[in-house]
Tab-separated table of C-alpha atoms in Angstrom:
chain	number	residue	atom	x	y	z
Y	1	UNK	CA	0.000	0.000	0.000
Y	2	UNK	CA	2.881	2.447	0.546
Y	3	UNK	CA	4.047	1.992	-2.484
Y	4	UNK	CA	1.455	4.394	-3.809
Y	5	UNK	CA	3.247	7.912	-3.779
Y	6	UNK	CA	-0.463	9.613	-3.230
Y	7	UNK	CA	-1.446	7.102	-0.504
Y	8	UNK	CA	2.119	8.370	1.802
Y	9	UNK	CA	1.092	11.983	0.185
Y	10	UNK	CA	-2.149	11.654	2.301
Y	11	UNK	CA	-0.686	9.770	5.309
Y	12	UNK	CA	1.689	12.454	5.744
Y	13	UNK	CA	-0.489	15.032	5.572
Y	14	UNK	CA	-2.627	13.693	8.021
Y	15	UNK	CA	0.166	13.401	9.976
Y	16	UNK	CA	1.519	17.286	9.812
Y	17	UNK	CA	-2.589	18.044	10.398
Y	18	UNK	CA	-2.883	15.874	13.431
Y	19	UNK	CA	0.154	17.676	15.410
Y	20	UNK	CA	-0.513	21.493	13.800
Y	21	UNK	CA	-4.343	21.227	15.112
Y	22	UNK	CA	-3.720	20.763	18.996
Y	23	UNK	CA	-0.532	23.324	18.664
Y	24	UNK	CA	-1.929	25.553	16.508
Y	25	UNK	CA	-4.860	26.041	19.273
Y	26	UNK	CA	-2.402	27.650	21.323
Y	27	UNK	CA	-1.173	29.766	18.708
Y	28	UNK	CA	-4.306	31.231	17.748
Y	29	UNK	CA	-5.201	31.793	21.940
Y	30	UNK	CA	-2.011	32.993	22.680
Y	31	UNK	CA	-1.564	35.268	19.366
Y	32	UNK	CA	1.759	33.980	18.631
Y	33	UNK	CA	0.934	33.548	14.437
Y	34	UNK	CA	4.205	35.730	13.663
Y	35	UNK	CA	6.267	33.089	15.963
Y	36	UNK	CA	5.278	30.424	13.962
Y	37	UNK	CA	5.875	32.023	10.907
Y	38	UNK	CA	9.617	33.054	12.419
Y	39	UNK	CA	10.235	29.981	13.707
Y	40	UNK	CA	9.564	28.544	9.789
Y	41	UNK	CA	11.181	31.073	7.865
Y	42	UNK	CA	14.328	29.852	10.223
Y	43	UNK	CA	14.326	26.273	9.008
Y	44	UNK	CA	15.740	27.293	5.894
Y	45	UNK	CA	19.068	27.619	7.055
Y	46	UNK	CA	18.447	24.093	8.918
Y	47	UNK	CA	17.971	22.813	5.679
Y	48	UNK	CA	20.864	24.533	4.503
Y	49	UNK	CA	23.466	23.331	7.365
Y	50	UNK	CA	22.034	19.556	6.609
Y	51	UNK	CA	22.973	19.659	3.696
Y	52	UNK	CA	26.205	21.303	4.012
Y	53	UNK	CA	26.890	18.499	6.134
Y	54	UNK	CA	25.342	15.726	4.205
Y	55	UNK	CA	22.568	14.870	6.425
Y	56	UNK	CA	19.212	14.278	6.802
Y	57	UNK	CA	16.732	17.867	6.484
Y	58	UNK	CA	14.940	16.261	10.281
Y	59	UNK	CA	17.767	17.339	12.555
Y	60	UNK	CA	19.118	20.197	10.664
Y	61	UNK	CA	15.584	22.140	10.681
Y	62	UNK	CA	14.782	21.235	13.981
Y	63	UNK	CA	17.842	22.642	15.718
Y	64	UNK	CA	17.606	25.629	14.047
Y	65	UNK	CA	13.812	25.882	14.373
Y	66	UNK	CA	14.245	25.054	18.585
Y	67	UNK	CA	17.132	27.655	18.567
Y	68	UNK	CA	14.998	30.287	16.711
Y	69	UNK	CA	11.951	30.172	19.168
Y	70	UNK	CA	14.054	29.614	22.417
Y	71	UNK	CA	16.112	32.925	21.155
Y	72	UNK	CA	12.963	35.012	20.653
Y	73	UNK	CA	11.587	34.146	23.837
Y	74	UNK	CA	14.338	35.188	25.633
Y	75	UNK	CA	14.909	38.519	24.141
Y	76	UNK	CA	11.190	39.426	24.520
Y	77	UNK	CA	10.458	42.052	26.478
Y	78	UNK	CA	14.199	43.187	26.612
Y	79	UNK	CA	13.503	46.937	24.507
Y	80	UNK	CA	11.664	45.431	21.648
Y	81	UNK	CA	8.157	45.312	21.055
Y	82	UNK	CA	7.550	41.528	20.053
Y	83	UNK	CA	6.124	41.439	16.094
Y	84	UNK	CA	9.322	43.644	15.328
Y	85	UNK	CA	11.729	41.171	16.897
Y	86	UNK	CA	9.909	38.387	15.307
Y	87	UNK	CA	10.081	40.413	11.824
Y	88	UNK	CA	13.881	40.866	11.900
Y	89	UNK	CA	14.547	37.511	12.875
Y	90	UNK	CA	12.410	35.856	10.601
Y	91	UNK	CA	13.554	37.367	7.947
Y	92	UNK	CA	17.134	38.035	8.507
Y	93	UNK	CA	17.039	33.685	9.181
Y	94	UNK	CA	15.387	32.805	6.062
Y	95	UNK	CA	18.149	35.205	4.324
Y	96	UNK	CA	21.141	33.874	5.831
Y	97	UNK	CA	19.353	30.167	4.433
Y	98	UNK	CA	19.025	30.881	0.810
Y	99	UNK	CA	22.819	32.793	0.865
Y	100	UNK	CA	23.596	29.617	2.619
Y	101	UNK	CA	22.284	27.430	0.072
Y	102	UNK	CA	23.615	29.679	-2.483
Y	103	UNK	CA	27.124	28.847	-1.224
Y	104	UNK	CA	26.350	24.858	-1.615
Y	105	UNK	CA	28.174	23.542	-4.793
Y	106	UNK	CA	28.002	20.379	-6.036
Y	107	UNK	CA	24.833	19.974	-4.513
Y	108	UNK	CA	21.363	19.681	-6.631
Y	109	UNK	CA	18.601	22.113	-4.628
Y	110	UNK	CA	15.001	22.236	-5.510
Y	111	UNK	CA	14.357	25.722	-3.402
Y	112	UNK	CA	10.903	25.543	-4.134
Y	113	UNK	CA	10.692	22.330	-2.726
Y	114	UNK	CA	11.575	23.544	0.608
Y	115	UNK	CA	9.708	26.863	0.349
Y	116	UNK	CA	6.609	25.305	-0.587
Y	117	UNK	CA	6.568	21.621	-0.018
Y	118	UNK	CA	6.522	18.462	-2.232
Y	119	UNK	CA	4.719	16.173	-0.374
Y	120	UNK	CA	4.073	14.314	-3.460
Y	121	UNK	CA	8.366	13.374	-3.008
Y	122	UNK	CA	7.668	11.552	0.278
Y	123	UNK	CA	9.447	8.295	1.167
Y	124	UNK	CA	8.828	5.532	3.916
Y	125	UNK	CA	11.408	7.422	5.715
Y	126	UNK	CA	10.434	10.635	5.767
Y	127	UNK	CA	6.195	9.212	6.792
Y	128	UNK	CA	8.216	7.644	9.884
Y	129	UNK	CA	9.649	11.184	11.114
Y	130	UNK	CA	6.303	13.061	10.188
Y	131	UNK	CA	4.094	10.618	12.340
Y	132	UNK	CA	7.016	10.175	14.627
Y	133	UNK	CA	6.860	13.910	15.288
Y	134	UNK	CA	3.474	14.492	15.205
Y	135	UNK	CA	2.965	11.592	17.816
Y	136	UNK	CA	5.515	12.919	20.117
Y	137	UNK	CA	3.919	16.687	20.157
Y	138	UNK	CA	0.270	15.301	20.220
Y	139	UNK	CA	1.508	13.304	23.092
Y	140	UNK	CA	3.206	15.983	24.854
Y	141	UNK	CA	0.166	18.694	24.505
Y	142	UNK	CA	-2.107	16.230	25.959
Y	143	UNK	CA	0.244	15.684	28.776
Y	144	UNK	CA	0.550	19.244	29.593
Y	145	UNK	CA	-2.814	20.381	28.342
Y	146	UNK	CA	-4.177	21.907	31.790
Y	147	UNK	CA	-1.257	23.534	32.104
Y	148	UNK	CA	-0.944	24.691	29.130
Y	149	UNK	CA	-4.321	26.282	28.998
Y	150	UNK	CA	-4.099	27.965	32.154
Y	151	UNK	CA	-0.469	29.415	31.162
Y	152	UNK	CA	-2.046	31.010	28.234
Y	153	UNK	CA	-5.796	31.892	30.025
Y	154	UNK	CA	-3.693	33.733	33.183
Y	155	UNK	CA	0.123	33.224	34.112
Y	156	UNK	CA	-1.557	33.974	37.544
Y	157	UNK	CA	-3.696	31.808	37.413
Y	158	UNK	CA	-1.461	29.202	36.484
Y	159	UNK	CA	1.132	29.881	39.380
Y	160	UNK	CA	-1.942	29.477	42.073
Y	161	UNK	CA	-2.432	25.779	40.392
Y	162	UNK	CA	0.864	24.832	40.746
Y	163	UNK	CA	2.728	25.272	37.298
Y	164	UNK	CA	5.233	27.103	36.406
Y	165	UNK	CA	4.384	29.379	33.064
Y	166	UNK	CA	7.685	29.823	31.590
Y	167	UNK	CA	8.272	25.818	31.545
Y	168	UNK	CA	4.928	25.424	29.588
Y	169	UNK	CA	5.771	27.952	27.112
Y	170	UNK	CA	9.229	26.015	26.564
Y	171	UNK	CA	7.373	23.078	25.919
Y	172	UNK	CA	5.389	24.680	23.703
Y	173	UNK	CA	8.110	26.178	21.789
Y	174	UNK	CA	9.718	22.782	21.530
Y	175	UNK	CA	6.565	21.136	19.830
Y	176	UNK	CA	6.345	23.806	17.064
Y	177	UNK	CA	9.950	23.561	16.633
Y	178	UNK	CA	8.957	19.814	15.893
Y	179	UNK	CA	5.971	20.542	14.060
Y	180	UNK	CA	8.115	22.965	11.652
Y	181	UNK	CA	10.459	20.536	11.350
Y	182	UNK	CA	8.459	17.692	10.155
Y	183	UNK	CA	5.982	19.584	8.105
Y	184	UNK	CA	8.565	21.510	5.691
Y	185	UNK	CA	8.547	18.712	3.426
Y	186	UNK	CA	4.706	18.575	3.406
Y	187	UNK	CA	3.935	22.750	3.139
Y	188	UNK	CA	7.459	23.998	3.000
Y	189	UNK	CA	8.514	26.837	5.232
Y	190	UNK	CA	6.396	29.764	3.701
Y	191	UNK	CA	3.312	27.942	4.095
Y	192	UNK	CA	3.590	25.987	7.734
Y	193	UNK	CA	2.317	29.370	9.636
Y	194	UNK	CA	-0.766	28.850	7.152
Y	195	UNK	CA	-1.397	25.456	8.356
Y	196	UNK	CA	-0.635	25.726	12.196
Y	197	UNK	CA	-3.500	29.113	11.937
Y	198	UNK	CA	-5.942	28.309	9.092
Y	199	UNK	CA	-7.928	25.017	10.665
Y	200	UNK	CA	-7.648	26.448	14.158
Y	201	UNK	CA	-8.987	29.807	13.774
Y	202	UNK	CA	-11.427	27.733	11.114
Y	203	UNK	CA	-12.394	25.712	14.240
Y	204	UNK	CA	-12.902	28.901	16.881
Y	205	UNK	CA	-16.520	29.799	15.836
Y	206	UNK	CA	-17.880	26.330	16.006
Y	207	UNK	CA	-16.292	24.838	19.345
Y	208	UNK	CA	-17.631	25.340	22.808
Y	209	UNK	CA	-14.593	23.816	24.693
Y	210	UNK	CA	-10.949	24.045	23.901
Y	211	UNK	CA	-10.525	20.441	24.214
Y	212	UNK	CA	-13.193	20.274	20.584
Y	213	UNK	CA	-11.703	23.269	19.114
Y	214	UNK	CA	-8.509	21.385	19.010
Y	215	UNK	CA	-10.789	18.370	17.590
Y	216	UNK	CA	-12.350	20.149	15.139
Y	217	UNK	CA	-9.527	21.567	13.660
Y	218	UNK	CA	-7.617	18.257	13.767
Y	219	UNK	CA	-10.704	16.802	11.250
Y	220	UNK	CA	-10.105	19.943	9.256
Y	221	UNK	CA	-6.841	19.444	8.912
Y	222	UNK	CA	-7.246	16.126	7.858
Y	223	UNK	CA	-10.147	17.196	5.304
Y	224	UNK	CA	-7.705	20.046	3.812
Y	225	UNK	CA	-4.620	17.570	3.243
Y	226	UNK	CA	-6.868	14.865	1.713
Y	227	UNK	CA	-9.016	17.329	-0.451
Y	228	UNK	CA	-5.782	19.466	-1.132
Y	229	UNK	CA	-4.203	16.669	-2.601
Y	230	UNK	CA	-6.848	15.587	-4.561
Y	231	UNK	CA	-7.577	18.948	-6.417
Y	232	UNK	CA	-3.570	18.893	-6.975
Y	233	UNK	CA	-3.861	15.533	-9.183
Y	234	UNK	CA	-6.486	16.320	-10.691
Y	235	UNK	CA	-6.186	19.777	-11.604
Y	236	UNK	CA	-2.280	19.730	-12.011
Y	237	UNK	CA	-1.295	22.600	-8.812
Y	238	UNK	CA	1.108	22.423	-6.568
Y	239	UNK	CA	0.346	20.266	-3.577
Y	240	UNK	CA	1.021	22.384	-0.913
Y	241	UNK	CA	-0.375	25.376	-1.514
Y	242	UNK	CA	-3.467	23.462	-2.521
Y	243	UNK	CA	-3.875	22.159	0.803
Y	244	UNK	CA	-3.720	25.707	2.309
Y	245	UNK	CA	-6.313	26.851	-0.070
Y	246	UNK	CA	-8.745	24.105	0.988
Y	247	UNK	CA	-8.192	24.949	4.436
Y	248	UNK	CA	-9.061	28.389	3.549
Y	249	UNK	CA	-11.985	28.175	1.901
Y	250	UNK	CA	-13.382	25.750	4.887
Y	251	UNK	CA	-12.702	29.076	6.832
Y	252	UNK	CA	-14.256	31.479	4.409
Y	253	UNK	CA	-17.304	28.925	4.360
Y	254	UNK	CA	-17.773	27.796	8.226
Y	255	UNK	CA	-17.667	31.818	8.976
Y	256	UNK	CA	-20.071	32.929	6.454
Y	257	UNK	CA	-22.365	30.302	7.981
Y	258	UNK	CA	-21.594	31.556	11.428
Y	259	UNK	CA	-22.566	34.580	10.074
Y	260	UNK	CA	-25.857	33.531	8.321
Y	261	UNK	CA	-27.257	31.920	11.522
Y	262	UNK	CA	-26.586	35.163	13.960
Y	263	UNK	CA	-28.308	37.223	11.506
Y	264	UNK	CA	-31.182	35.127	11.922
Y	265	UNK	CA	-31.224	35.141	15.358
């Protein structure tokens, strides 16, 4: 059965869904869209160092993704409002990764590949990291999750119940670290922000509890990577981008109906 390129297509985005719904919950609550999008744009030069060094993309874009969010946490606050620290790391990383990769000879790149995904290109390998990843993040969000959620409701709040705030928002930063890493070969870097934010915020209007907003946009997700790839063999578009767009247009649709029924009432 995996030896059907569109059958691991769909099993990895599943995969990349099933960790970015949970995680991208918490982004959404906690406003932190332009930290994912940072923390992306900074996997570039991941990619780049791996394959300086002849390794595999995982490690590479991880480290670089983990160093990235840790880095911006800790210079928050310190005389810089927060979206223009984000804005001149994020893009001074993803600059320093294409000049990197400029610098690679000898070495066949497809850029957009990285940029913007090619899911379609994924091996047995590369389906083992993605659910590998997306297991160990689902599995750490629902360890932590009323923690978590009372970190990012009150940091007050959260010190009266016993946790510490600052060690929930490293472990938070860790699992989109992971969830960067393992998704850039699904969405590519430009696009991962998209998919952490889209089937969340997609999700907000129709959930009563955070526990089925994180559901719902998990099965969105999962609908957008499916239907994405779908419309991408059939109509010939890239696969990515494709996926985004479905997720999008759930969005558009799921708030214009949100919008319909208060009208009526």
């Amino acid at each position: 059965m995996l030896d059907d390129f569109m059958t691991r297509a769909t099993l990895a985005g599943i995969g990349v869904a099933g960790a970015a719904a949970p995680l991208g919950c918490f982004v959404v609550w906690r406003r932190m869209a332009y930290f994912g999008d940072a923390t992306a744009h900074a996997a570039i030069l991941g990619v780049a160092l791996s394959l300086a060094f002849e390794m595999s993309i995982f490690p590479g874009a991880l480290a670089v993704a983990l160093i990235m969010a840790l880095t911006v946490t800790q210079l928050a606050g310190r005389g810089y409002a927060m979206d223009t620290l984000l804005g001149v790391m994020a893009h001074s990383a993803l600059a320093f990764g294409l000049v990197a990769v400029s610098f690679l000879s000898g070495i066949r790149i497809d850029l957009m590949a990285y940029l913007f995904g090619d899911i379609l290109a994924v091996s047995r390998t590369d389906l083992l990291v993605i659910w590998g990843g997306a297991a160990l993040v689902v599995a750490l969000i629902t360890w932590r999750w009323s923690a978590l959620l009372a970190s990012t409701l009150n940091e007050d709040l959260a010190y009266a119940s016993g946790f510490n705030p600052k060690r929930e928002q490293l472990i938070l930063t860790m699992c989109l670290a992971i969830t960067v890493a393992v998704a850039i070969k699904v969405v590519g870097v430009l696009l991962i922000a998209a998919l952490l934010i889209i089937p969340a915020a997609a999700a907000r209007g129709t959930a009563r509890t955070p526990e089925a907003m994180a559901g719902i946009a998990a099965a969105i997700g999962g609908v957008s990577a499916v239907v994405g790839l779908r419309g991408a063999y059939l109509f010939d578009t890239p696969a990515g981008p494709s996926i985004v767009c479905v997720a999008a247009i759930i969005f558009a649709a799921l708030n214009l109906v949100r919008l319909g029924t208060e009208r009526q009432s």
